[in-house]
Structures are given as C-alpha cells and as structure tokens.
Short mmCIF file of C-alpha atoms in Angstrom, two decimals:
data_model
loop_
_atom_site.label_atom_id
_atom_site.label_comp_id
_atom_site.label_asym_id
_atom_site.label_seq_id
_atom_site.Cartn_x
_atom_site.Cartn_y
_atom_site.Cartn_z
CA MET X 1399 -46.13 -113.67 26.05
CA PRO X 1400 -48.09 -111.13 23.46
CA GLU X 1401 -46.21 -112.91 20.43
CA ALA X 1402 -47.27 -116.48 21.50
CA THR X 1403 -51.13 -115.85 22.38
CA ALA X 1404 -51.17 -113.52 19.28
CA ARG X 1405 -51.91 -116.71 16.98
CA HIS X 1406 -54.26 -118.25 19.04
CA LEU X 1407 -56.59 -115.21 19.63
CA PRO X 1408 -58.93 -115.63 16.27
CA ALA X 1409 -60.24 -119.07 17.03
CA LEU X 1410 -60.91 -118.31 20.90
CA LEU X 1411 -62.60 -115.32 19.74
CA HIS X 1412 -64.81 -117.05 17.73
CA ASP X 1413 -64.96 -120.64 20.03
CA ALA X 1414 -68.33 -122.15 20.08
CA ASP X 1415 -68.72 -121.87 24.34
CA PRO X 1416 -68.81 -118.25 25.13
CA ASP X 1417 -67.15 -118.78 28.53
CA VAL X 1418 -64.23 -119.60 26.14
CA ARG X 1419 -64.46 -116.40 23.93
CA LEU X 1420 -65.35 -114.18 27.38
CA LEU X 1421 -62.05 -115.05 29.05
CA ALA X 1422 -60.13 -115.02 25.35
CA CYS X 1423 -61.65 -111.29 25.43
CA GLU X 1424 -59.16 -111.06 28.71
CA LEU X 1425 -56.27 -112.38 26.58
CA VAL X 1426 -56.49 -109.60 23.98
CA ARG X 1427 -55.22 -107.54 26.88
CA THR X 1428 -51.71 -108.73 25.63
CA GLN X 1429 -51.90 -107.54 22.29
CA PRO X 1430 -50.53 -104.12 20.86
CA PRO X 1431 -52.97 -101.60 21.39
CA ILE X 1432 -53.62 -101.85 17.58
CA GLY X 1433 -54.19 -105.63 16.81
CA ALA X 1434 -56.47 -105.39 19.74
CA GLY X 1435 -59.00 -103.01 18.84
CA GLN X 1436 -59.26 -105.19 15.89
CA LEU X 1437 -59.52 -108.43 17.38
CA LEU X 1438 -62.20 -107.34 20.04
CA GLY X 1439 -63.90 -104.70 17.41
CA ASP X 1440 -64.80 -107.54 15.11
CA LEU X 1441 -66.11 -109.55 18.31
CA LEU X 1442 -68.13 -106.98 19.40
CA ALA X 1443 -69.68 -106.33 15.70
CA ASN X 1444 -71.63 -109.90 15.97
CA GLU X 1445 -71.41 -111.13 19.27
CA ARG X 1446 -74.55 -112.33 20.88
CA GLU X 1447 -73.66 -112.85 24.31
CA ALA X 1448 -74.02 -109.88 26.68
CA ASN X 1449 -71.43 -110.82 29.11
CA VAL X 1450 -68.57 -111.60 26.11
CA CYS X 1451 -69.57 -107.81 24.62
CA ALA X 1452 -69.22 -106.85 28.18
CA ALA X 1453 -65.70 -108.34 28.56
CA ALA X 1454 -64.67 -106.83 25.44
CA ILE X 1455 -66.01 -103.57 25.93
CA GLU X 1456 -63.67 -103.35 29.72
CA VAL X 1457 -61.01 -104.19 27.45
CA LEU X 1458 -61.81 -101.76 24.78
CA ALA X 1459 -61.94 -98.90 26.95
CA GLU X 1460 -58.07 -99.15 27.40
CA ALA X 1461 -57.33 -100.96 24.08
CA GLY X 1462 -59.49 -99.10 21.93
CA GLY X 1463 -59.86 -95.54 19.88
CA PRO X 1464 -62.58 -93.29 18.94
CA GLU X 1465 -63.19 -94.83 15.83
CA LEU X 1466 -64.86 -97.54 17.87
CA LEU X 1467 -67.96 -95.39 19.05
CA PRO X 1468 -70.38 -96.11 16.79
CA LEU X 1469 -69.80 -99.99 17.19
CA LEU X 1470 -70.26 -99.36 20.98
CA ALA X 1471 -73.54 -97.76 20.38
CA GLN X 1472 -74.76 -100.84 17.96
CA CYS X 1473 -73.63 -102.66 20.41
CA ALA X 1474 -76.15 -101.26 23.23
CA ALA X 1475 -78.74 -101.30 20.77
CA ARG X 1476 -78.78 -104.87 20.26
CA PHE X 1477 -79.12 -105.16 24.09
CA PRO X 1478 -81.52 -102.91 25.36
CA ASP X 1479 -82.86 -104.78 27.96
CA ASP X 1480 -79.16 -105.00 29.36
CA PRO X 1481 -79.11 -102.15 32.01
CA PHE X 1482 -75.31 -103.35 32.55
CA LEU X 1483 -74.57 -103.29 29.03
CA ALA X 1484 -75.38 -99.74 28.83
CA PHE X 1485 -73.67 -98.75 31.73
CA ALA X 1486 -70.36 -100.12 30.47
CA VAL X 1487 -70.56 -98.60 26.96
CA ARG X 1488 -71.31 -95.42 28.35
CA ILE X 1489 -68.39 -95.60 30.54
CA ALA X 1490 -66.11 -97.22 27.65
CA GLY X 1491 -67.61 -94.59 25.15
CA GLU X 1492 -66.44 -91.25 27.81
CA ARG X 1493 -62.93 -92.68 27.77
CA LEU X 1494 -62.62 -93.53 24.06
CA GLY X 1495 -64.27 -89.84 23.55
CA ALA X 1496 -61.96 -88.46 25.56
CA GLN X 1497 -58.80 -89.74 24.24
CA ARG X 1498 -55.49 -87.63 23.05
CA MET Z 1305 -50.49 -109.97 49.69
CA VAL Z 1306 -53.73 -111.96 49.84
CA PHE Z 1307 -53.66 -115.63 50.11
CA THR Z 1308 -57.10 -117.90 49.76
CA GLU Z 1309 -57.64 -121.32 50.97
CA ALA Z 1310 -56.43 -122.56 47.58
CA LYS Z 1311 -52.83 -120.80 48.58
CA ARG Z 1312 -53.04 -122.92 52.12
CA TYR Z 1313 -50.29 -125.18 50.93
CA PHE Z 1314 -47.80 -122.62 49.29
CA VAL Z 1315 -48.19 -120.60 52.99
CA GLU Z 1316 -47.94 -124.19 54.75
CA ARG Z 1317 -44.45 -124.57 52.85
CA ARG Z 1318 -43.16 -121.52 53.82
CA ILE Z 1319 -43.62 -121.60 57.26
CA MET Z 1320 -42.35 -125.33 57.78
CA GLU Z 1321 -39.14 -123.62 55.91
CA ARG Z 1322 -39.17 -121.06 58.33
CA MET Z 1323 -39.37 -123.24 61.02
CA ALA Z 1324 -36.63 -125.82 59.69
CA ALA Z 1325 -34.59 -122.39 59.23
CA THR Z 1326 -34.99 -121.19 62.94
CA SER Z 1327 -35.10 -124.79 64.55
CA THR Z 1328 -38.81 -124.27 66.16
CA LEU Z 1329 -40.40 -127.33 66.32
CA ARG Z 1330 -43.85 -126.36 67.18
CA PHE Z 1331 -45.85 -123.35 65.44
CA SER Z 1332 -46.58 -121.45 68.87
CA ASP Z 1333 -42.62 -121.36 69.31
CA TYR Z 1334 -42.24 -120.38 65.58
CA PHE Z 1335 -45.12 -117.29 66.40
CA ALA Z 1336 -43.45 -116.51 69.49
CA HIS Z 1337 -39.71 -116.35 67.51
CA LEU Z 1338 -41.68 -114.47 64.78
CA ARG Z 1339 -43.32 -111.69 67.19
CA ASP Z 1340 -39.86 -111.01 68.73
CA GLU Z 1341 -39.16 -107.93 66.97
CA THR Z 1342 -35.29 -108.15 67.55
CA ARG Z 1343 -34.97 -111.17 65.73
CA GLY Z 1344 -35.85 -110.01 62.25
CA GLU Z 1345 -37.84 -113.36 61.00
CA VAL Z 1346 -40.69 -110.97 60.29
CA GLU Z 1347 -38.33 -109.78 57.42
CA GLN Z 1348 -37.15 -113.69 56.35
CA LEU Z 1349 -40.64 -114.72 56.29
CA ILE Z 1350 -41.97 -112.19 53.60
CA ASN Z 1351 -38.91 -112.94 51.84
CA ALA Z 1352 -40.09 -116.40 51.67
CA PHE Z 1353 -43.23 -115.74 50.12
CA THR Z 1354 -42.14 -113.61 47.16
CA VAL Z 1355 -42.07 -114.28 43.59
CA ASN Z 1356 -38.92 -113.22 42.44
CA GLU Z 1357 -39.23 -115.54 38.52
CA THR Z 1358 -38.22 -112.68 35.43
CA TYR Z 1359 -35.40 -112.25 33.23
CA PHE Z 1360 -34.18 -109.54 30.90
CA TYR Z 1361 -35.90 -107.90 28.26
CA ARG Z 1362 -39.19 -109.06 29.36
CA GLU Z 1363 -42.21 -107.77 27.70
CA ASP Z 1364 -39.78 -105.49 25.87
CA HIS Z 1365 -43.03 -103.81 23.74
CA GLN Z 1366 -42.95 -101.59 26.96
CA LEU Z 1367 -39.33 -100.90 26.91
CA GLU Z 1368 -39.72 -99.92 23.05
CA CYS Z 1369 -42.58 -97.92 24.54
CA LEU Z 1370 -40.25 -95.86 26.53
CA SER Z 1371 -37.66 -94.92 24.12
CA LYS Z 1372 -40.09 -94.54 21.46
CA ASP Z 1373 -42.92 -92.41 23.12
CA LEU Z 1374 -42.33 -92.28 27.05
CA LEU Z 1375 -38.85 -90.59 27.45
CA ARG Z 1376 -40.12 -88.64 24.09
CA GLU Z 1377 -42.66 -86.65 25.99
CA ARG Z 1378 -40.93 -86.54 29.41
CA ALA Z 1379 -37.76 -85.19 27.45
CA SER Z 1380 -40.41 -82.28 26.05
CA VAL Z 1381 -40.71 -80.62 29.80
CA LYS Z 1382 -37.11 -80.70 30.54
CA SER Z 1383 -33.92 -79.45 28.87
CA PRO Z 1384 -30.78 -81.35 28.38
CA GLY Z 1385 -28.60 -82.20 31.35
CA ASP Z 1386 -31.71 -82.42 33.51
CA THR Z 1387 -32.51 -85.67 35.41
CA ILE Z 1388 -34.81 -88.36 34.27
CA ARG Z 1389 -35.74 -90.46 37.24
CA ILE Z 1390 -37.06 -94.15 36.45
CA TRP Z 1391 -38.27 -96.24 39.28
CA SER Z 1392 -38.69 -100.45 38.73
CA ALA Z 1393 -40.66 -101.40 41.77
CA PRO Z 1394 -40.77 -104.31 42.54
CA CYS Z 1395 -36.96 -104.77 40.76
CA SER Z 1396 -36.81 -108.66 42.07
CA THR Z 1397 -32.91 -109.80 41.30
CA GLY Z 1398 -32.29 -106.79 39.20
CA GLU Z 1399 -33.05 -107.82 35.86
CA GLU Z 1400 -35.65 -105.18 35.10
CA PRO Z 1401 -33.71 -101.88 36.14
CA TYR Z 1402 -30.39 -103.37 34.37
CA SER Z 1403 -32.82 -103.88 31.01
CA ILE Z 1404 -33.96 -100.47 31.33
CA ALA Z 1405 -30.57 -99.17 31.52
CA ILE Z 1406 -29.42 -101.75 28.60
CA TRP Z 1407 -32.51 -100.65 26.66
CA LEU Z 1408 -31.68 -96.75 26.53
CA LEU Z 1409 -28.04 -97.39 25.90
CA GLU Z 1410 -29.29 -99.31 22.61
CA ASN Z 1411 -32.17 -97.81 21.70
CA TRP Z 1412 -32.62 -93.89 22.92
CA ALA Z 1413 -30.27 -91.37 20.81
CA GLN Z 1414 -30.68 -89.04 23.75
CA VAL Z 1415 -29.53 -90.82 26.32
CA ASP Z 1416 -26.25 -89.04 26.77
CA ALA Z 1417 -28.47 -85.68 26.83
CA TYR Z 1418 -29.62 -86.68 30.38
CA ASN Z 1419 -29.12 -87.82 33.50
CA ILE Z 1420 -31.05 -90.90 33.82
CA GLU Z 1421 -31.25 -92.44 37.30
CA ILE Z 1422 -32.58 -95.75 37.54
CA VAL Z 1423 -33.86 -96.85 41.16
CA GLY Z 1424 -34.74 -100.28 41.97
CA SER Z 1425 -37.17 -101.23 44.77
CA ASP Z 1426 -38.28 -104.30 46.24
CA ILE Z 1427 -39.90 -105.61 49.83
CA ASP Z 1428 -37.39 -108.79 49.52
CA THR Z 1429 -34.16 -107.74 50.93
CA ARG Z 1430 -32.15 -110.84 49.61
CA VAL Z 1431 -33.14 -110.07 46.14
CA LEU Z 1432 -31.96 -106.45 46.58
CA GLU Z 1433 -28.83 -107.91 47.72
CA ALA Z 1434 -28.94 -110.29 44.31
CA ALA Z 1435 -29.47 -107.48 42.10
CA ALA Z 1436 -26.81 -105.23 43.68
CA ASP Z 1437 -24.32 -108.21 42.79
CA GLY Z 1438 -26.00 -108.46 39.51
CA VAL Z 1439 -24.73 -112.05 38.44
CA PHE Z 1440 -27.65 -113.58 36.26
CA GLY Z 1441 -27.57 -117.68 35.00
CA LYS Z 1442 -28.34 -118.31 31.47
CA ARG Z 1443 -32.58 -118.37 31.83
CA ALA Z 1444 -32.46 -114.61 32.81
CA LEU Z 1445 -30.38 -113.84 29.94
CA MET Z 1446 -32.40 -115.87 27.15
CA ARG Z 1447 -33.85 -113.04 25.63
CA LEU Z 1448 -30.49 -111.20 25.24
CA SER Z 1449 -28.18 -111.60 21.94
CA PRO Z 1450 -24.53 -112.85 22.14
CA GLU Z 1451 -23.67 -109.34 21.23
CA LEU Z 1452 -25.51 -107.81 23.96
CA ILE Z 1453 -24.50 -110.25 26.78
CA GLY Z 1454 -20.62 -109.61 25.29
CA ARG Z 1455 -21.05 -105.99 25.32
CA TYR Z 1456 -22.61 -105.36 28.87
CA PHE Z 1457 -21.67 -108.67 30.91
CA HIS Z 1458 -18.59 -110.40 31.87
CA ALA Z 1459 -18.47 -114.30 32.33
CA LEU Z 1460 -17.88 -115.45 35.66
CA ASP Z 1461 -17.79 -119.10 34.68
CA ASP Z 1462 -19.65 -121.21 31.79
CA GLU Z 1463 -23.15 -121.13 33.51
CA ARG Z 1464 -23.14 -117.33 35.48
CA TRP Z 1465 -22.34 -113.60 33.98
CA GLN Z 1466 -22.00 -110.49 35.55
CA ILE Z 1467 -23.30 -107.16 34.53
CA LEU Z 1468 -20.33 -104.53 34.12
CA ASP Z 1469 -19.51 -102.63 37.03
CA ASP Z 1470 -20.47 -99.00 35.26
CA LEU Z 1471 -24.08 -100.78 34.74
CA ARG Z 1472 -24.01 -102.23 37.96
CA LEU Z 1473 -23.22 -99.08 40.13
CA SER Z 1474 -25.58 -96.99 38.15
CA VAL Z 1475 -28.68 -98.46 39.41
CA ARG Z 1476 -29.50 -97.79 43.19
CA TYR Z 1477 -31.20 -100.04 45.28
CA SER Z 1478 -33.83 -99.86 48.25
CA ARG Z 1479 -36.22 -101.67 50.04
CA VAL Z 1480 -39.61 -100.30 49.97
CA ASN Z 1481 -43.20 -101.79 50.51
CA LEU Z 1482 -45.59 -100.31 47.89
CA ILE Z 1483 -48.31 -99.94 50.24
CA GLU Z 1484 -46.63 -98.00 52.90
CA SER Z 1485 -46.62 -94.17 52.14
CA ARG Z 1486 -43.87 -93.04 54.25
CA GLU Z 1487 -41.65 -95.55 52.32
CA THR Z 1488 -42.72 -94.83 48.74
CA ARG Z 1489 -42.48 -91.15 49.84
CA ILE Z 1490 -38.83 -91.53 50.53
CA GLU Z 1491 -37.66 -92.34 47.15
CA GLY Z 1492 -39.15 -89.16 45.64
CA LYS Z 1493 -40.78 -88.40 42.14
CA PHE Z 1494 -40.24 -90.36 39.06
CA ASP Z 1495 -41.04 -89.71 35.21
CA VAL Z 1496 -41.77 -93.57 34.79
CA ILE Z 1497 -42.64 -96.17 36.96
CA PHE Z 1498 -42.39 -99.98 35.98
CA CYS Z 1499 -44.79 -101.78 38.51
CA ARG Z 1500 -45.34 -105.04 36.56
CA ASN Z 1501 -46.83 -108.22 37.92
CA VAL Z 1502 -47.06 -107.25 41.37
CA LEU Z 1503 -50.50 -105.62 41.88
CA ILE Z 1504 -52.43 -108.93 41.31
CA TYR Z 1505 -50.72 -110.70 44.12
CA PHE Z 1506 -52.65 -107.80 46.25
CA ASP Z 1507 -56.05 -107.90 47.78
CA ASP Z 1508 -58.18 -105.11 46.39
CA GLU Z 1509 -57.45 -102.42 49.42
CA SER Z 1510 -53.83 -103.13 49.02
CA ARG Z 1511 -54.22 -102.47 45.33
CA ARG Z 1512 -56.04 -98.91 45.97
CA VAL Z 1513 -53.45 -97.87 48.55
CA ALA Z 1514 -50.59 -98.81 46.17
CA ALA Z 1515 -51.75 -97.29 43.16
CA GLU Z 1516 -52.13 -94.20 45.46
CA ASN Z 1517 -48.58 -94.35 46.62
CA LEU Z 1518 -47.54 -95.14 42.76
CA TYR Z 1519 -49.69 -91.80 42.18
CA ASP Z 1520 -47.86 -89.73 44.71
CA SER Z 1521 -44.58 -90.87 43.23
CA LEU Z 1522 -44.67 -89.77 39.88
CA LEU Z 1523 -44.44 -86.50 38.44
CA PRO Z 1524 -47.33 -84.70 36.95
CA GLY Z 1525 -47.20 -85.85 33.29
CA GLY Z 1526 -45.64 -89.30 34.56
CA TYR Z 1527 -46.35 -92.39 33.28
CA ILE Z 1528 -46.74 -95.71 34.87
CA CYS Z 1529 -46.47 -99.25 33.12
CA LEU Z 1530 -48.24 -102.27 34.77
CA GLY Z 1531 -47.63 -106.19 33.64
CA HIS Z 1532 -49.54 -107.06 30.66
CA THR Z 1533 -52.69 -108.52 32.06
CA GLU Z 1534 -53.29 -105.62 34.68
CA SER Z 1535 -55.20 -102.76 34.34
CA MET Z 1536 -55.31 -99.54 36.53
CA SER Z 1537 -58.41 -98.91 35.18
CA ARG Z 1538 -59.93 -101.64 37.58
CA ILE Z 1539 -58.05 -100.65 40.44
CA SER Z 1540 -57.93 -96.53 40.42
CA PRO Z 1541 -59.53 -93.57 38.10
CA LEU Z 1542 -56.77 -91.00 38.84
CA PHE Z 1543 -54.43 -92.18 35.93
CA ASP Z 1544 -55.46 -91.54 32.43
CA VAL Z 1545 -55.35 -94.20 30.14
CA CYS Z 1546 -52.58 -93.54 27.06
CA ARG Z 1547 -52.57 -95.49 23.95
CA PHE Z 1548 -49.59 -95.91 22.38
CA SER Z 1549 -48.84 -98.17 18.99
CA ASP Z 1550 -46.71 -100.72 21.54
CA ALA Z 1551 -48.04 -100.82 24.75
CA ILE Z 1552 -51.06 -99.20 26.86
CA VAL Z 1553 -49.59 -97.01 30.07
CA TYR Z 1554 -51.35 -95.05 32.83
CA ARG Z 1555 -50.27 -91.23 32.91
CA ARG Z 1556 -50.49 -89.05 36.04
CA PRO Z 1557 -52.44 -86.24 34.54
CA GLN Z 1558 -50.81 -83.05 34.41
CA GLU Z 1559 -51.85 -80.46 37.00
CA LYS Z 1560 -54.30 -77.97 35.90
CA LYS Z 1561 -53.23 -74.50 36.00
CA PRO Z 1562 -55.40 -72.24 38.20
#
C-alpha cells in the first residue's frame, strides 16, 4: 500500500480541488515518516485553504519532526482569523516539540 | 463493531446466512435461538461478521521497524534469556503472528538470545482454529519469496501449504474481545502489540475502551503498531507517538520514578 500510494501523492496534493488535497493529506499517513514530513511540509508552505492545512497539520503532528515548527508557525500566521487552525498548530507544535 | 445504515445489506446477508444454517424461517424464531445461551449461536453470529482478509508480510515496513528499532529498545531493558512477548490481536487466520515469527528468524540477529513468545488472539473462534492449523493458500503467501516458503512451509498439494510444526506450535492462540478488560487482562503484559485494521470497525466509545485495554496490556515502554490508516492520537492521549524511520508507532510511556 505505501509503495502503491507514493507515486500518486504529489499530484493529488497539488490537485485543483481542495477536497482532493484534503483527502490526499490523510493518504500521506501511509508513507514512511520522513517522506510524509517532506510531502506535507511542502504543501503547508503554500496551501491557501485552511481546512487542507488543518488536515496536513493533523498528520504532521505524528509524522513530522521539530524541524517543521517554523513552518507551522508561518501557517498559523497566514490564517490569523481561524481559531481552529491556531489550536491545531499549537497542539501539533507541542507534540513535535516534545519528540524524542 | 458499529454498523451504520449503509451496512444494512451486509448485516441482513449475514443474518440470512445464519438463519439458513440454523433452519429458522422467521427472524423472531432466529432471535429466540440467538438468545438461548445454551446454543452458542452468538459466537457463530459474531464469527459471521468478522473480516478476515490478510496475507503474510502485510505492511512489512512495520516488521522492519520491529526488528530494527522496537526490539532493540525492548532488549535494552532486558537481559539475554529474558522473555520478549509479542501480541497479534486480532490475529485472523494466523498470517500476522507467523509473519512476525518468520521475520524475526530472518531479520533479527538476536532472535536466539531471547525467549520470544508470540500470542495470537481474535474474537472469531473459526479463524483461531484455522490459525492453529497453519494451512495457507497462494494468495496468503503472495508476498513471500519461494525461498522463504521452502524454508518455513511444506506443500500439502498444488494449492495449499502448511507452516512447519516447530513454528506452528510456537505460537499460542486465544479468544479475546478487545473491549472486554477481563479477557485482555488474562493475556498478561506485552512488549509489542500489533493491533492492525480492527479499531476502524469500532465506534468511538469502543475504540476508546479498546485503547485503554491495550494500554493496560503493554509493559511500560512497550509499543503498539496500528494499521497504516489508523492514528492512536485520534483515539486516546495515553500513548506517546514514536517516529521511527520505517513507521509511526505508539508507546506506553515509562513509569515516572517517584
């Protein structure tokens, strides 16, 4: 499954439809952690839909590492009026910051 | 297990199958049959609802993680000769516990230094019987090389292979419902639990109860592997998330020293 999914993920994460990008974030969970962190880190840097960012952050809270903390902060700053995203970024930040 | 309206057909079909098997023509008669505890029909109905699709070396990145990282860490708190307990729950027809055994024999250099105990548990008594028989078809073996099949199985005919007795008898099987703490507790504490692709079938409350039972079944510092689409963070805050190179797994935190 991880191998079969991997080749489709870059295109799905750049799909024009935000619902496709959102669901693709969940598929990234099947990937080895380093690859997952890279895929979703790239997405998070430029994503304009708050819901897609939230889906990516949920997966990154497990798959990502502390190196993604600045990216999470930048994402929260892009959506200053979205309290859920601020909450999701805070929780993810706590988890990533506490990683071994 | 939770069945929404979308699963009505699935539920109806299995009830019809059980009605046919018990020669009951009306649902009210079957329901009375089901409620008669002396007939054991509840167990048969549960068996009819379980999904038992699996194969050897499924999601082997987690097996890679087991031999490369999880057992290295568990062995670091033990001495040679100590027991390392691994639980496959649910184990279905045995592909997972036997995969773990074969993987460790092939890939973990310290396999002979420890007493590895593998337990397979499932709620479905039919699959437990099949697991103990250890007979598998081509589909179940599709991810194993011919060399591995030759080393660990003997052919019964052109379509069926049985796992060698040494391996078959080294895995213990038991019936366990993961949301019944009195059943999970009997199995004792484990170093590593594989609980893959079952929590997705539970409702939120059952998932939480199962997670708590699994937590109690782990030694402090023990690990649990879920299916690749499952996330413990969505179910329970009890576990630490551990990001290894091959997989994300969850750990029961070490107990804090007073």
